Amino acid sequence: MASKKPPSRSKSPDAVALLKAGQRVATIDLDSRQKSFTHYIDNRRTWAKHAKLDLEMPQHYCITRSDGAMVSDNEATEFNEFAQAIDAIEHTHDFIVIDTPGHDSYLARLAHSLADTLITPLNDSFVDFDVLGTVDPENFGVTGTSRYSEMVEEARRQRQVLHEAATDWIVLRNRLSMLASRNKRLVGEGLQELSQMNNFRCVDGLAERVIFREFFPRGLTAVDDLDEITLGTRPTLSHVSARLEMQNLLTTMGFGDVLANSGVAARDAA
């Protein structure tokens, strides 16, 4: 299999940064209801054609959702399509980035069991914290783990038994406020406590920046060239800050060695 296969909701910057580092990258969208990953790739391709840009593109697959009457038949059909995609790319690409759906499914569990690196983005609130664990309403102390956390642990155990390899689970704390707050402190303390129970790394992710939302319609990321031709507008300090934040995040997650020889690092240092 490829060296890293992270089911990830922060998948777009990961894939583009790896492509810019000279890696051979394939992407798979398992979220056939929302298809946000596929829409992002389509947007990137369309913007590249419109602006006459040579934007890096991964080899992309979107697994079709099967809606037959029998659940077993649906799972078999989806598994076969997923297996064919993996067979086509596992020996020809360095990284496979997989986007999994937010709901529990057969393919989501399978993808989790394959992952060398699992990235779980989490908005900085107790609403999203509930995805991983429960808290006491009086003192906000962690009282237990969630069904999703238990599913991840089972997938990691299966991978350890079958492949004798551990999965690096990263919980990515996104939409961080620039200012200190009681909520920010309490969520942080809860995640640190939960990380000891579930053996994951908690990493501070991306701040709440409007600029990140503006990238999606054009399929761009903060690691793309920050010039007026690529962006379609004059670059601002927000673009530069977002780029530095993204590179620091990728380094913290463990992709620093891969990116060390890329143009991304060279341009940021300039």
PDB file of N, CA, C and O in Angstrom, residues 128-154:
ATOM      1  N   ASP A 128     -18.693  19.776  18.712  1.00  0.00           N
ATOM      2  CA  ASP A 128     -17.877  18.827  17.962  1.00  0.00           C
ATOM      3  C   ASP A 128     -17.142  17.860  18.884  1.00  0.00           C
ATOM      4  O   ASP A 128     -16.861  16.719  18.496  1.00  0.00           O
ATOM      5  N   PHE A 129     -16.824  18.295  20.094  1.00  0.00           N
ATOM      6  CA  PHE A 129     -16.148  17.425  21.061  1.00  0.00           C
ATOM      7  C   PHE A 129     -16.953  16.153  21.286  1.00  0.00           C
ATOM      8  O   PHE A 129     -16.398  15.075  21.518  1.00  0.00           O
ATOM      9  N   ASP A 130     -18.267  16.264  21.177  1.00  0.00           N
ATOM     10  CA  ASP A 130     -19.160  15.126  21.401  1.00  0.00           C
ATOM     11  C   ASP A 130     -18.891  13.984  20.431  1.00  0.00           C
ATOM     12  O   ASP A 130     -19.254  12.835  20.697  1.00  0.00           O
ATOM     13  N   VAL A 131     -18.266  14.282  19.302  1.00  0.00           N
ATOM     14  CA  VAL A 131     -17.904  13.236  18.345  1.00  0.00           C
ATOM     15  C   VAL A 131     -16.896  12.269  18.956  1.00  0.00           C
ATOM     16  O   VAL A 131     -16.893  11.073  18.638  1.00  0.00           O
ATOM     17  N   LEU A 132     -16.057  12.770  19.857  1.00  0.00           N
ATOM     18  CA  LEU A 132     -14.992  11.960  20.446  1.00  0.00           C
ATOM     19  C   LEU A 132     -15.299  11.466  21.855  1.00  0.00           C
ATOM     20  O   LEU A 132     -14.845  10.386  22.249  1.00  0.00           O
ATOM     21  N   GLY A 133     -16.022  12.264  22.623  1.00  0.00           N
ATOM     22  CA  GLY A 133     -16.259  11.867  24.005  1.00  0.00           C
ATOM     23  C   GLY A 133     -17.321  12.713  24.673  1.00  0.00           C
ATOM     24  O   GLY A 133     -17.822  13.683  24.102  1.00  0.00           O
ATOM     25  N   THR A 134     -17.659  12.327  25.907  1.00  0.00           N
ATOM     26  CA  THR A 134     -18.671  13.038  26.671  1.00  0.00           C
ATOM     27  C   THR A 134     -18.025  13.743  27.861  1.00  0.00           C
ATOM     28  O   THR A 134     -16.964  13.333  28.333  1.00  0.00           O
ATOM     29  N   VAL A 135     -18.690  14.809  28.334  1.00  0.00           N
ATOM     30  CA  VAL A 135     -18.151  15.577  29.457  1.00  0.00           C
ATOM     31  C   VAL A 135     -19.218  15.768  30.531  1.00  0.00           C
ATOM     32  O   VAL A 135     -20.427  15.723  30.257  1.00  0.00           O
ATOM     33  N   ASP A 136     -18.754  15.988  31.742  1.00  0.00           N
ATOM     34  CA  ASP A 136     -19.633  16.308  32.860  1.00  0.00           C
ATOM     35  C   ASP A 136     -20.146  17.739  32.687  1.00  0.00           C
ATOM     36  O   ASP A 136     -19.343  18.663  32.506  1.00  0.00           O
ATOM     37  N   PRO A 137     -21.468  17.972  32.734  1.00  0.00           N
ATOM     38  CA  PRO A 137     -21.990  19.319  32.497  1.00  0.00           C
ATOM     39  C   PRO A 137     -21.632  20.326  33.593  1.00  0.00           C
ATOM     40  O   PRO A 137     -21.740  21.538  33.365  1.00  0.00           O
ATOM     41  N   GLU A 138     -21.213  19.834  34.754  1.00  0.00           N
ATOM     42  CA  GLU A 138     -20.876  20.750  35.846  1.00  0.00           C
ATOM     43  C   GLU A 138     -19.430  21.221  35.776  1.00  0.00           C
ATOM     44  O   GLU A 138     -19.149  22.420  35.851  1.00  0.00           O
ATOM     45  N   ASN A 139     -18.500  20.271  35.618  1.00  0.00           N
ATOM     46  CA  ASN A 139     -17.081  20.666  35.634  1.00  0.00           C
ATOM     47  C   ASN A 139     -16.365  20.453  34.301  1.00  0.00           C
ATOM     48  O   ASN A 139     -15.187  20.724  34.176  1.00  0.00           O
ATOM     49  N   PHE A 140     -17.079  19.957  33.292  1.00  0.00           N
ATOM     50  CA  PHE A 140     -16.550  19.741  31.944  1.00  0.00           C
ATOM     51  C   PHE A 140     -15.426  18.703  31.897  1.00  0.00           C
ATOM     52  O   PHE A 140     -14.657  18.645  30.932  1.00  0.00           O
ATOM     53  N   GLY A 141     -15.321  17.878  32.922  1.00  0.00           N
ATOM     54  CA  GLY A 141     -14.362  16.788  32.893  1.00  0.00           C
ATOM     55  C   GLY A 141     -14.849  15.669  31.979  1.00  0.00           C
ATOM     56  O   GLY A 141     -16.058  15.459  31.816  1.00  0.00           O
ATOM     57  N   VAL A 142     -13.924  14.953  31.366  1.00  0.00           N
ATOM     58  CA  VAL A 142     -14.286  13.874  30.440  1.00  0.00           C
ATOM     59  C   VAL A 142     -14.888  12.703  31.222  1.00  0.00           C
ATOM     60  O   VAL A 142     -14.320  12.240  32.210  1.00  0.00           O
ATOM     61  N   THR A 143     -16.052  12.225  30.757  1.00  0.00           N
ATOM     62  CA  THR A 143     -16.733  11.123  31.432  1.00  0.00           C
ATOM     63  C   THR A 143     -16.740   9.832  30.613  1.00  0.00           C
ATOM     64  O   THR A 143     -17.074   8.778  31.130  1.00  0.00           O
ATOM     65  N   GLY A 144     -16.385   9.911  29.335  1.00  0.00           N
ATOM     66  CA  GLY A 144     -16.385   8.703  28.528  1.00  0.00           C
ATOM     67  C   GLY A 144     -16.015   8.987  27.093  1.00  0.00           C
ATOM     68  O   GLY A 144     -15.820  10.138  26.689  1.00  0.00           O
ATOM     69  N   THR A 145     -15.899   7.930  26.312  1.00  0.00           N
ATOM     70  CA  THR A 145     -15.575   8.058  24.895  1.00  0.00           C
ATOM     71  C   THR A 145     -16.820   7.817  24.049  1.00  0.00           C
ATOM     72  O   THR A 145     -17.824   7.278  24.526  1.00  0.00           O
ATOM     73  N   SER A 146     -16.754   8.212  22.800  1.00  0.00           N
ATOM     74  CA  SER A 146     -17.904   8.122  21.901  1.00  0.00           C
ATOM     75  C   SER A 146     -17.870   6.831  21.090  1.00  0.00           C
ATOM     76  O   SER A 146     -16.884   6.087  21.096  1.00  0.00           O
ATOM     77  N   ARG A 147     -18.948   6.605  20.366  1.00  0.00           N
ATOM     78  CA  ARG A 147     -19.010   5.442  19.477  1.00  0.00           C
ATOM     79  C   ARG A 147     -17.957   5.548  18.377  1.00  0.00           C
ATOM     80  O   ARG A 147     -17.351   4.550  17.989  1.00  0.00           O
ATOM     81  N   TYR A 148     -17.740   6.776  17.894  1.00  0.00           N
ATOM     82  CA  TYR A 148     -16.725   6.957  16.855  1.00  0.00           C
ATOM     83  C   TYR A 148     -15.341   6.617  17.390  1.00  0.00           C
ATOM     84  O   TYR A 148     -14.559   5.939  16.719  1.00  0.00           O
ATOM     85  N   SER A 149     -15.013   7.086  18.585  1.00  0.00           N
ATOM     86  CA  SER A 149     -13.706   6.773  19.178  1.00  0.00           C
ATOM     87  C   SER A 149     -13.524   5.275  19.338  1.00  0.00           C
ATOM     88  O   SER A 149     -12.435   4.735  19.087  1.00  0.00           O
ATOM     89  N   GLU A 150     -14.583   4.592  19.741  1.00  0.00           N
ATOM     90  CA  GLU A 150     -14.511   3.140  19.887  1.00  0.00           C
ATOM     91  C   GLU A 150     -14.308   2.463  18.533  1.00  0.00           C
ATOM     92  O   GLU A 150     -13.575   1.473  18.419  1.00  0.00           O
ATOM     93  N   MET A 151     -14.950   3.001  17.498  1.00  0.00           N
ATOM     94  CA  MET A 151     -14.774   2.453  16.156  1.00  0.00           C
ATOM     95  C   MET A 151     -13.332   2.618  15.677  1.00  0.00           C
ATOM     96  O   MET A 151     -12.741   1.705  15.095  1.00  0.00           O
ATOM     97  N   VAL A 152     -12.760   3.792  15.947  1.00  0.00           N
ATOM     98  CA  VAL A 152     -11.376   4.043  15.559  1.00  0.00           C
ATOM     99  C   VAL A 152     -10.438   3.083  16.286  1.00  0.00           C
ATOM    100  O   VAL A 152      -9.520   2.512  15.686  1.00  0.00           O
ATOM    101  N   GLU A 153     -10.654   2.904  17.574  1.00  0.00           N
ATOM    102  CA  GLU A 153      -9.796   2.009  18.342  1.00  0.00           C
ATOM    103  C   GLU A 153      -9.876   0.581  17.818  1.00  0.00           C
ATOM    104  O   GLU A 153      -8.870  -0.130  17.742  1.00  0.00           O
ATOM    105  N   GLU A 154     -11.070   0.146  17.431  1.00  0.00           N
ATOM    106  CA  GLU A 154     -11.220  -1.198  16.879  1.00  0.00           C
ATOM    107  C   GLU A 154     -10.486  -1.323  15.548  1.00  0.00           C
ATOM    108  O   GLU A 154      -9.817  -2.326  15.267  1.00  0.00           O
TER     109      GLU A 154
END
